C-alpha cells in the first residue's frame, strides 16, 4: 500500500503536507474530503482522526494526523529522497532545523492564524471580522517577523543556508496571509520578503498553491 492523503486542496494544513510530498518527489493518492458537507465529522473519518480534522496520512498500516507531525514523518522516513528537509547528516544542523520548526509552531502560527481566521473563515460563515483580534495579532506577528528579519539577515533560510522543513512549514499560512490587506508586514522587511519570494516560488509549492483558492474579504 502506498501513501494516501485525505484532505481539501485549499486547506492550509493539507497544503503543507502536499508541499512536503512534492518536495520529496513522492507518489501518493489524494482522497478529497467533503469538508463543507461535514464528512470529517462522520464515524468513518473519525476512525482516522478522532478530532475530526484534516489532513490525514495513511502509509500502509500507519495512520497519522496533525500536519506538522506528518511533514516530520515524511522528512524522516524519506530522508534519502529528494530535498533533505532535516539535514540528517549533521546532528547540529538538524537540531537547528527542529528549533525553527518549533518557532513556526509556537511563535509564528499563533500570531498569524487568528488573522487568517478573521479574514477568510469569518466572512465565509456570514459573520463580521473582529478588527480588534486582527490588530492584536498583527502586533504579535510583527514582533515575530522582527526576529525573522534579524535571523534572515545572517542566513538565507531560517535554519541555515539550505531550504528545510523549518521553511516549508511556513508556506501555506503565509501564502494566504499575502492575500490579505496586511501583506506589507512581510513586504516591508527586506530579508523576510526575499525569503518568502524564494520559498514560495519553489516548484513543489507552486504545484500546490494553484489549488489554494480561498480569497480574503
Coordinates of N, CA and C in Angstrom, one line a residue, residues 3-217:
X3 N 1.3 5.7 -0.2 CA 0.9 6.9 0.6 C -0.5 7.4 0.2
X4 N -1.3 7.7 1.2 CA -2.6 8.2 0.8 C -2.9 9.5 1.8
X5 N -3.3 10.6 1.1 CA -3.6 11.8 1.9 C -5.1 12.1 1.8
X6 N -5.7 12.3 2.9 CA -7.1 12.7 3.0 C -7.1 14.2 3.3
X7 N -7.8 15.0 2.5 CA -7.8 16.5 2.8 C -8.6 17.3 1.8
X8 N -8.4 18.6 1.9 CA -9.0 19.5 0.9 C -7.9 20.4 0.4
X9 N -7.8 20.5 -1.0 CA -6.7 21.3 -1.5 C -6.5 22.7 -1.0
X10 N -7.6 23.4 -0.7 CA -7.5 24.8 -0.2 C -7.1 24.9 1.2
X11 N -7.2 23.8 1.9 CA -6.8 23.8 3.4 C -5.3 24.0 3.5
X12 N -5.0 25.0 4.4 CA -3.6 25.3 4.6 C -2.8 24.1 5.2
X13 N -3.4 23.4 6.1 CA -2.7 22.2 6.7 C -2.5 21.1 5.7
X14 N -3.6 20.9 4.8 CA -3.4 19.9 3.8 C -2.3 20.3 2.8
X15 N -2.3 21.6 2.4 CA -1.3 22.1 1.5 C 0.1 21.9 2.1
X16 N 0.3 22.1 3.4 CA 1.6 21.9 4.0 C 2.1 20.4 3.7
X17 N 1.2 19.5 3.9 CA 1.6 18.1 3.7 C 1.9 17.8 2.2
X18 N 1.0 18.3 1.3 CA 1.2 18.1 -0.1 C 2.5 18.7 -0.6
X19 N 2.9 19.9 -0.1 CA 4.1 20.6 -0.5 C 5.3 19.7 -0.1
X20 N 5.2 19.1 1.1 CA 6.3 18.2 1.6 C 6.4 17.0 0.7
X21 N 5.3 16.4 0.3 CA 5.4 15.2 -0.6 C 5.9 15.6 -1.9
X22 N 5.6 16.7 -2.5 CA 6.1 17.1 -3.8 C 7.6 17.5 -3.7
X23 N 8.0 18.1 -2.5 CA 9.5 18.3 -2.4 C 10.3 17.0 -2.4
X24 N 9.7 16.0 -1.9 CA 10.3 14.7 -1.9 C 10.2 13.9 -3.2
X25 N 9.3 14.4 -4.1 CA 9.1 13.7 -5.3 C 8.4 12.4 -5.1
X26 N 7.5 12.3 -4.1 CA 6.9 11.0 -3.8 C 5.5 10.9 -4.5
X27 N 5.2 9.6 -4.9 CA 3.9 9.3 -5.4 C 2.9 9.1 -4.3
X28 N 1.7 9.6 -4.4 CA 0.7 9.4 -3.4 C -0.7 9.5 -4.0
X29 N -1.6 9.0 -3.3 CA -3.0 9.1 -3.7 C -3.7 10.2 -2.8
X30 N -4.4 11.1 -3.5 CA -5.1 12.2 -2.8 C -6.6 11.9 -2.7
X31 N -7.1 11.8 -1.5 CA -8.5 11.5 -1.3 C -9.2 12.8 -0.8
X32 N -10.0 13.4 -1.7 CA -10.8 14.6 -1.3 C -11.8 14.3 -0.2
X33 N -11.8 15.2 0.8 CA -12.8 15.1 1.9 C -13.8 16.1 1.7
X34 N -15.1 15.7 1.8 CA -16.2 16.7 1.7 C -16.3 17.5 3.0
X35 N -15.4 18.5 3.1 CA -15.3 19.2 4.3 C -16.6 20.0 4.6
X36 N -17.1 20.7 3.6 CA -18.3 21.6 3.8 C -19.6 20.7 4.0
X37 N -19.5 19.4 3.6 CA -20.6 18.5 3.9 C -20.5 17.8 5.2
X38 N -19.4 18.1 5.9 CA -19.2 17.5 7.3 C -18.7 16.1 7.3
X39 N -18.1 15.6 6.2 CA -17.6 14.3 6.1 C -16.5 14.0 7.2
X40 N -15.7 15.0 7.5 CA -14.6 14.9 8.5 C -15.2 14.7 9.9
X41 N -16.5 14.9 10.1 CA -17.1 14.7 11.4 C -17.9 13.4 11.5
X42 N -17.8 12.6 10.4 CA -18.6 11.3 10.4 C -17.7 10.2 10.9
X43 N -18.4 9.1 11.4 CA -17.6 8.0 12.0 C -16.5 7.4 11.2
X44 N -16.7 7.2 9.9 CA -15.5 6.6 9.1 C -14.3 7.5 9.2
X45 N -14.5 8.8 9.1 CA -13.3 9.7 9.1 C -12.8 9.8 10.6
X46 N -13.7 9.8 11.5 CA -13.2 9.9 12.9 C -12.4 8.7 13.4
X47 N -12.5 7.6 12.7 CA -11.7 6.5 12.9 C -10.2 6.8 12.5
X48 N -10.1 7.7 11.6 CA -8.7 8.1 11.2 C -8.2 9.2 12.0
X49 N -9.0 10.1 12.3 CA -8.6 11.2 13.2 C -9.8 11.5 14.2
X50 N -9.7 11.1 15.4 CA -10.8 11.3 16.4 C -11.1 12.8 16.6
X51 N -10.3 13.7 16.2 CA -10.6 15.1 16.4 C -11.3 15.7 15.2
X52 N -11.5 14.9 14.2 CA -12.3 15.3 13.0 C -11.7 16.5 12.3
X53 N -10.4 16.4 12.1 CA -9.7 17.5 11.3 C -8.9 16.9 10.2
X54 N -8.6 17.7 9.2 CA -7.8 17.3 8.1 C -6.4 18.1 8.2
X55 N -5.4 17.4 7.6 CA -5.3 16.2 6.8 C -5.1 15.0 7.6
X56 N -5.2 13.9 6.9 CA -4.8 12.6 7.5 C -3.8 11.9 6.4
X57 N -2.8 11.3 6.9 CA -1.9 10.5 6.0 C -2.0 9.0 6.4
X58 N -2.1 8.2 5.4 CA -2.0 6.7 5.6 C -0.8 6.2 4.9
X59 N 0.0 5.5 5.5 CA 1.2 4.8 4.9 C 1.1 3.4 5.4
X60 N 0.5 2.6 4.5 CA 0.3 1.2 4.9 C -0.6 1.1 6.1
X61 N -0.2 0.4 7.1 CA -1.0 0.3 8.4 C -0.9 1.5 9.3
X62 N 0.0 2.4 9.0 CA 0.2 3.6 9.8 C -0.8 4.7 9.4
X63 N -1.5 5.3 10.4 CA -2.3 6.5 10.1 C -1.9 7.6 11.0
X64 N -1.6 8.8 10.4 CA -1.2 9.9 11.1 C -2.1 11.1 10.9
X65 N -2.2 12.0 11.9 CA -2.9 13.3 11.7 C -2.0 14.3 12.3
X66 N -2.4 15.6 12.2 CA -1.6 16.8 12.6 C -0.5 17.0 11.5
X67 N -0.7 18.1 10.7 CA 0.1 18.3 9.5 C 1.6 18.4 9.8
X68 N 2.0 19.0 10.9 CA 3.5 19.1 11.2 C 4.1 17.8 11.6
X69 N 3.3 17.0 12.3 CA 3.8 15.6 12.6 C 3.9 14.8 11.3
X70 N 3.0 15.0 10.3 CA 3.1 14.3 9.1 C 4.3 14.7 8.3
X71 N 4.5 16.1 8.2 CA 5.7 16.5 7.4 C 7.0 16.0 8.0
X72 N 7.0 16.0 9.4 CA 8.2 15.5 10.0 C 8.4 14.0 9.8
X73 N 7.3 13.2 9.7 CA 7.4 11.8 9.4 C 8.0 11.6 8.0
X74 N 7.4 12.4 7.0 CA 7.8 12.3 5.6 C 9.3 12.6 5.5
X75 N 9.7 13.7 6.2 CA 11.1 14.1 6.1 C 12.1 13.1 6.7
X76 N 11.6 12.4 7.7 CA 12.5 11.4 8.3 C 12.5 10.1 7.6
X77 N 11.3 9.6 7.2 CA 11.3 8.3 6.5 C 11.9 8.3 5.2
X78 N 11.7 9.4 4.5 CA 12.2 9.5 3.1 C 13.4 10.5 3.0
X79 N 14.3 10.4 4.0 CA 15.4 11.3 4.1 C 16.4 11.3 2.9
X80 N 16.5 10.1 2.3 CA 17.4 10.0 1.2 C 16.7 10.3 -0.2
X81 N 15.5 10.7 -0.1 CA 14.7 11.0 -1.4 C 14.5 12.5 -1.5
X82 N 14.8 13.1 -2.6 CA 14.5 14.5 -2.8 C 15.3 15.4 -1.9
X83 N 14.7 16.5 -1.5 CA 15.4 17.5 -0.7 C 15.5 17.0 0.8
X84 N 16.7 17.1 1.4 CA 16.8 16.7 2.8 C 16.3 17.8 3.7
X85 N 15.1 17.6 4.1 CA 14.4 18.7 4.9 C 14.8 18.8 6.3
X86 N 15.6 17.9 6.8 CA 16.0 17.9 8.2 C 17.5 18.1 8.4
X87 N 18.3 17.9 7.3 CA 19.8 17.9 7.4 C 20.3 16.8 8.3
X88 N 19.8 15.6 7.9 CA 20.1 14.4 8.7 C 21.6 14.1 8.9
X89 N 22.4 14.5 7.9 CA 23.8 14.1 8.0 C 24.6 14.9 9.0
X90 N 24.0 15.9 9.7 CA 24.7 16.7 10.7 C 23.8 17.0 11.8
X91 N 24.2 16.4 13.0 CA 23.3 16.5 14.2 C 23.1 17.9 14.6
X92 N 24.1 18.8 14.5 CA 23.9 20.2 14.9 C 23.0 20.9 14.0
X93 N 23.1 20.7 12.7 CA 22.3 21.4 11.7 C 20.8 20.9 11.9
X94 N 20.7 19.6 12.1 CA 19.4 19.0 12.3 C 18.7 19.6 13.5
X95 N 19.5 19.8 14.6 CA 18.9 20.4 15.8 C 18.4 21.9 15.5
X96 N 19.1 22.6 14.7 CA 18.7 24.0 14.4 C 17.4 23.9 13.6
X97 N 17.3 23.0 12.6 CA 16.1 22.8 11.9 C 14.9 22.6 12.8
X98 N 15.1 21.8 13.8 CA 14.0 21.4 14.7 C 13.6 22.6 15.6
X99 N 14.6 23.4 15.9 CA 14.4 24.7 16.7 C 13.4 25.6 15.9
X100 N 13.7 25.8 14.6 CA 12.9 26.7 13.8 C 11.6 26.1 13.4
X101 N 11.5 24.8 13.4 CA 10.2 24.1 13.2 C 9.3 24.4 14.4
X102 N 9.9 24.4 15.6 CA 9.2 24.7 16.8 C 8.8 26.2 16.8
X103 N 9.7 27.1 16.3 CA 9.4 28.5 16.3 C 8.1 28.8 15.4
X104 N 8.1 28.1 14.3 CA 6.9 28.2 13.4 C 5.6 27.8 14.2
X105 N 5.7 26.7 14.8 CA 4.5 26.2 15.5 C 4.1 27.0 16.8
X106 N 5.1 27.5 17.5 CA 4.8 28.1 18.8 C 4.8 29.6 18.8
X107 N 5.4 30.2 17.8 CA 5.5 31.7 17.8 C 4.8 32.3 16.5
X108 N 5.1 31.7 15.4 CA 4.6 32.3 14.1 C 3.1 31.9 13.9
X109 N 2.8 30.6 14.1 CA 1.4 30.2 13.9 C 0.4 30.8 14.8
X110 N 0.7 30.9 16.1 CA -0.3 31.5 17.0 C -0.6 33.0 16.7
X111 N 0.4 33.7 16.0 CA 0.2 35.1 15.7 C -0.6 35.2 14.3
X112 N -0.2 34.4 13.4 CA -0.8 34.6 12.0 C -2.2 33.9 11.9
X113 N -2.4 32.8 12.6 CA -3.7 32.1 12.4 C -4.9 32.9 12.7
X114 N -5.0 33.7 13.8 CA -6.2 34.4 14.0 C -6.5 35.5 12.9
X115 N -5.5 36.0 12.3 CA -5.7 36.9 11.2 C -6.3 36.3 10.1
X116 N -5.8 35.1 9.7 CA -6.4 34.3 8.6 C -7.8 33.9 8.9
X117 N -8.1 33.5 10.1 CA -9.4 33.1 10.5 C -10.4 34.3 10.3
X118 N -10.0 35.4 10.8 CA -10.9 36.6 10.7 C -11.1 37.1 9.2
X119 N -10.0 36.9 8.4 CA -10.1 37.4 7.0 C -10.8 36.4 6.1
X120 N -10.7 35.1 6.4 CA -11.2 34.1 5.4 C -12.4 33.4 5.9
X121 N -12.3 32.9 7.1 CA -13.3 32.0 7.7 C -14.5 32.7 8.1
X122 N -14.3 33.8 8.9 CA -15.5 34.5 9.5 C -16.4 35.0 8.4
X123 N -15.9 35.7 7.3 CA -16.8 36.1 6.3 C -17.5 34.9 5.6
X124 N -16.8 33.8 5.5 CA -17.4 32.6 4.8 C -18.6 32.1 5.5
X125 N -18.6 32.3 6.8 CA -19.8 31.8 7.6 C -20.8 32.9 7.9
X126 N -20.6 34.0 7.1 CA -21.6 35.1 7.2 C -21.5 36.0 8.4
X127 N -20.4 36.1 9.0 CA -20.2 37.0 10.2 C -19.2 38.1 9.8
X128 N -19.1 39.1 10.7 CA -18.2 40.2 10.5 C -16.9 40.0 11.3
X129 N -15.8 40.3 10.6 CA -14.5 40.1 11.2 C -14.3 41.0 12.4
X130 N -13.6 40.6 13.3 CA -13.3 41.4 14.5 C -11.9 42.1 14.3
X131 N -12.0 43.4 14.1 CA -10.7 44.1 13.8 C -9.8 44.2 15.0
X132 N -10.4 44.1 16.2 CA -9.5 44.1 17.4 C -8.6 42.9 17.4
X133 N -9.2 41.7 17.1 CA -8.4 40.5 17.1 C -7.3 40.6 16.0
X134 N -7.7 41.1 14.9 CA -6.7 41.2 13.8 C -5.6 42.2 14.2
X135 N -5.9 43.3 14.8 CA -4.9 44.3 15.1 C -4.0 43.7 16.2
X136 N -4.5 43.0 17.2 CA -3.7 42.5 18.2 C -2.8 41.4 17.7
X137 N -3.3 40.6 16.8 CA -2.5 39.5 16.2 C -1.4 40.1 15.2
X138 N -1.7 41.2 14.5 CA -0.8 41.8 13.7 C 0.4 42.3 14.5
X139 N 0.2 42.9 15.6 CA 1.2 43.3 16.5 C 2.1 42.2 16.9
X140 N 1.5 41.1 17.3 CA 2.3 39.9 17.7 C 3.1 39.4 16.5
X141 N 2.5 39.3 15.3 CA 3.1 38.8 14.1 C 4.3 39.7 13.8
X142 N 4.1 41.0 13.9 CA 5.2 42.0 13.6 C 6.4 41.7 14.5
X143 N 6.2 41.4 15.7 CA 7.3 41.1 16.7 C 8.0 39.9 16.3
X144 N 7.3 38.9 15.8 CA 7.9 37.6 15.4 C 8.7 37.9 14.1
X145 N 8.1 38.6 13.2 CA 8.8 38.9 11.9 C 10.1 39.8 12.1
X146 N 10.1 40.6 13.2 CA 11.3 41.3 13.5 C 12.5 40.3 13.8
X147 N 12.1 39.3 14.5 CA 13.1 38.2 14.9 C 13.6 37.6 13.6
X148 N 12.6 37.3 12.7 CA 12.9 36.6 11.4 C 13.8 37.5 10.6
X149 N 13.5 38.8 10.5 CA 14.3 39.7 9.7 C 15.8 39.7 10.2
X150 N 16.0 39.7 11.5 CA 17.3 39.7 12.0 C 18.0 38.3 11.7
X151 N 17.2 37.2 11.8 CA 17.8 35.9 11.5 C 18.2 35.8 10.0
X152 N 17.3 36.3 9.2 CA 17.4 36.1 7.7 C 18.4 37.1 7.1
X153 N 18.9 38.1 8.0 CA 20.0 38.9 7.5 C 21.3 38.2 7.6
X154 N 21.3 37.1 8.3 CA 22.5 36.3 8.5 C 22.5 35.0 7.7
X155 N 21.4 34.4 7.5 CA 21.3 33.2 6.8 C 20.2 33.3 5.7
X156 N 20.4 32.5 4.6 CA 19.4 32.6 3.5 C 18.1 32.0 3.9
X157 N 18.1 30.9 4.7 CA 16.9 30.3 5.2 C 16.9 30.3 6.7
X158 N 15.8 29.9 7.3 CA 15.6 30.1 8.8 C 16.6 29.2 9.5
X159 N 16.9 28.0 9.0 CA 17.8 27.1 9.7 C 19.2 27.0 9.1
X160 N 19.5 28.0 8.3 CA 20.9 28.0 7.7 C 20.8 28.4 6.2
X161 N 21.7 27.8 5.4 CA 21.8 28.2 4.0 C 21.1 27.2 3.1
X162 N 20.3 26.3 3.7 CA 19.6 25.3 2.9 C 18.1 25.3 3.2
X163 N 17.2 25.2 2.2 CA 15.8 25.1 2.5 C 15.5 23.8 3.3
X164 N 14.7 24.0 4.3 CA 14.4 22.8 5.2 C 12.9 22.8 5.6
X165 N 12.6 21.9 6.4 CA 11.2 21.8 6.9 C 10.8 23.0 7.7
X166 N 11.8 23.7 8.3 CA 11.5 24.9 9.0 C 10.9 26.0 8.1
X167 N 11.4 26.1 6.9 CA 10.8 27.0 5.9 C 9.5 26.5 5.3
X168 N 9.5 25.2 5.0 CA 8.3 24.6 4.3 C 7.1 24.7 5.2
X169 N 7.2 24.6 6.5 CA 6.0 24.6 7.3 C 5.4 26.0 7.3
X170 N 6.1 27.0 6.9 CA 5.5 28.4 6.8 C 4.7 28.6 5.6
X171 N 4.9 27.8 4.6 CA 4.4 28.2 3.2 C 2.9 28.5 3.1
X172 N 2.1 27.5 3.6 CA 0.6 27.7 3.3 C 0.0 28.8 4.1
X173 N 0.3 29.0 5.3 CA -0.3 30.1 6.1 C 0.2 31.4 5.5
X174 N 1.4 31.5 5.2 CA 2.0 32.8 4.7 C 1.4 33.1 3.3
X175 N 1.2 32.1 2.5 CA 0.5 32.2 1.2 C -0.8 32.9 1.3
X176 N -1.6 32.5 2.2 CA -2.9 33.1 2.5 C -2.8 34.5 3.1
X177 N -1.8 34.7 4.0 CA -1.6 36.0 4.6 C -1.3 37.0 3.5
X178 N -0.5 36.6 2.5 CA -0.2 37.6 1.4 C -1.4 38.0 0.6
X179 N -2.5 37.3 0.8 CA -3.7 37.7 0.1 C -4.6 38.7 0.9
X180 N -4.1 39.0 2.1 CA -4.9 39.9 3.0 C -4.4 41.3 2.8
X181 N -5.1 42.3 3.3 CA -4.6 43.7 3.2 C -3.4 44.0 4.1
X182 N -2.8 43.0 4.7 CA -1.8 43.2 5.7 C -0.4 42.6 5.2
X183 N -0.3 42.3 3.9 CA 0.9 41.7 3.4 C 2.1 42.6 3.5
X184 N 1.9 43.9 3.8 CA 3.0 44.8 4.0 C 3.9 44.4 5.2
X185 N 3.4 43.6 6.1 CA 4.2 43.2 7.2 C 5.4 42.3 6.7
X186 N 5.1 41.5 5.6 CA 6.2 40.8 5.0 C 7.0 41.7 4.1
X187 N 6.3 42.4 3.3 CA 7.0 43.2 2.2 C 7.9 44.3 2.7
X188 N 7.6 44.8 3.9 CA 8.4 45.9 4.5 C 9.7 45.4 5.1
X189 N 9.8 44.2 5.2 CA 11.1 43.6 5.8 C 11.9 42.9 4.7
X190 N 12.9 43.6 4.2 CA 13.6 43.1 3.0 C 14.1 41.7 3.0
X191 N 14.6 41.2 4.2 CA 15.2 39.9 4.2 C 14.0 38.9 4.3
X192 N 13.0 39.2 5.0 CA 11.8 38.3 5.1 C 11.1 38.2 3.7
X193 N 11.0 39.4 3.1 CA 10.4 39.4 1.7 C 11.2 38.5 0.8
X194 N 12.5 38.7 0.8 CA 13.3 37.9 -0.1 C 13.2 36.4 0.2
X195 N 13.2 36.1 1.4 CA 13.0 34.7 1.9 C 11.6 34.1 1.4
X196 N 10.6 34.9 1.6 CA 9.2 34.5 1.1 C 9.2 34.3 -0.4
X197 N 9.7 35.2 -1.1 CA 9.7 35.1 -2.6 C 10.5 33.9 -3.1
X198 N 11.5 33.6 -2.3 CA 12.3 32.4 -2.7 C 11.5 31.1 -2.4
X199 N 11.1 30.9 -1.2 CA 10.4 29.7 -0.8 C 9.1 29.5 -1.5
X200 N 8.4 30.5 -1.8 CA 7.0 30.4 -2.4 C 7.1 30.1 -3.9
X201 N 8.3 30.3 -4.5 CA 8.5 30.1 -5.9 C 9.0 28.7 -6.2
X202 N 9.3 27.9 -5.1 CA 9.8 26.5 -5.3 C 8.7 25.7 -6.1
X203 N 9.1 24.9 -7.1 CA 8.2 24.2 -7.9 C 7.2 23.3 -7.1
X204 N 7.6 22.7 -6.0 CA 6.7 21.9 -5.2 C 5.6 22.7 -4.7
X205 N 5.8 23.9 -4.2 CA 4.8 24.7 -3.6 C 3.9 25.3 -4.7
X206 N 4.5 25.7 -5.8 CA 3.7 26.3 -6.9 C 2.7 25.3 -7.4
X207 N 3.1 24.0 -7.4 CA 2.2 23.0 -7.8 C 1.0 22.9 -6.9
X208 N 1.2 23.1 -5.6 CA 0.2 23.0 -4.6 C -0.7 24.3 -4.6
X209 N 0.0 25.4 -4.7 CA -0.7 26.7 -4.5 C -1.8 27.0 -5.5
X210 N -1.7 26.4 -6.7 CA -2.7 26.7 -7.8 C -4.1 26.2 -7.4
X211 N -4.1 25.3 -6.4 CA -5.4 24.8 -5.9 C -5.8 25.4 -4.6
X212 N -5.1 26.4 -4.1 CA -5.5 27.1 -2.9 C -6.3 28.4 -3.3
X213 N -7.6 28.2 -3.3 CA -8.5 29.2 -3.9 C -9.2 30.2 -3.0
X214 N -8.9 30.1 -1.7 CA -9.5 31.0 -0.7 C -9.2 32.4 -1.1
X215 N -10.1 33.4 -1.0 CA -9.8 34.8 -1.1 C -10.3 35.5 0.1
X216 N -9.5 36.5 0.6 CA -9.8 37.2 1.8 C -10.8 38.3 1.5
X217 N -11.7 38.6 2.5 CA -12.7 39.6 2.4 C -12.2 40.9 3.1

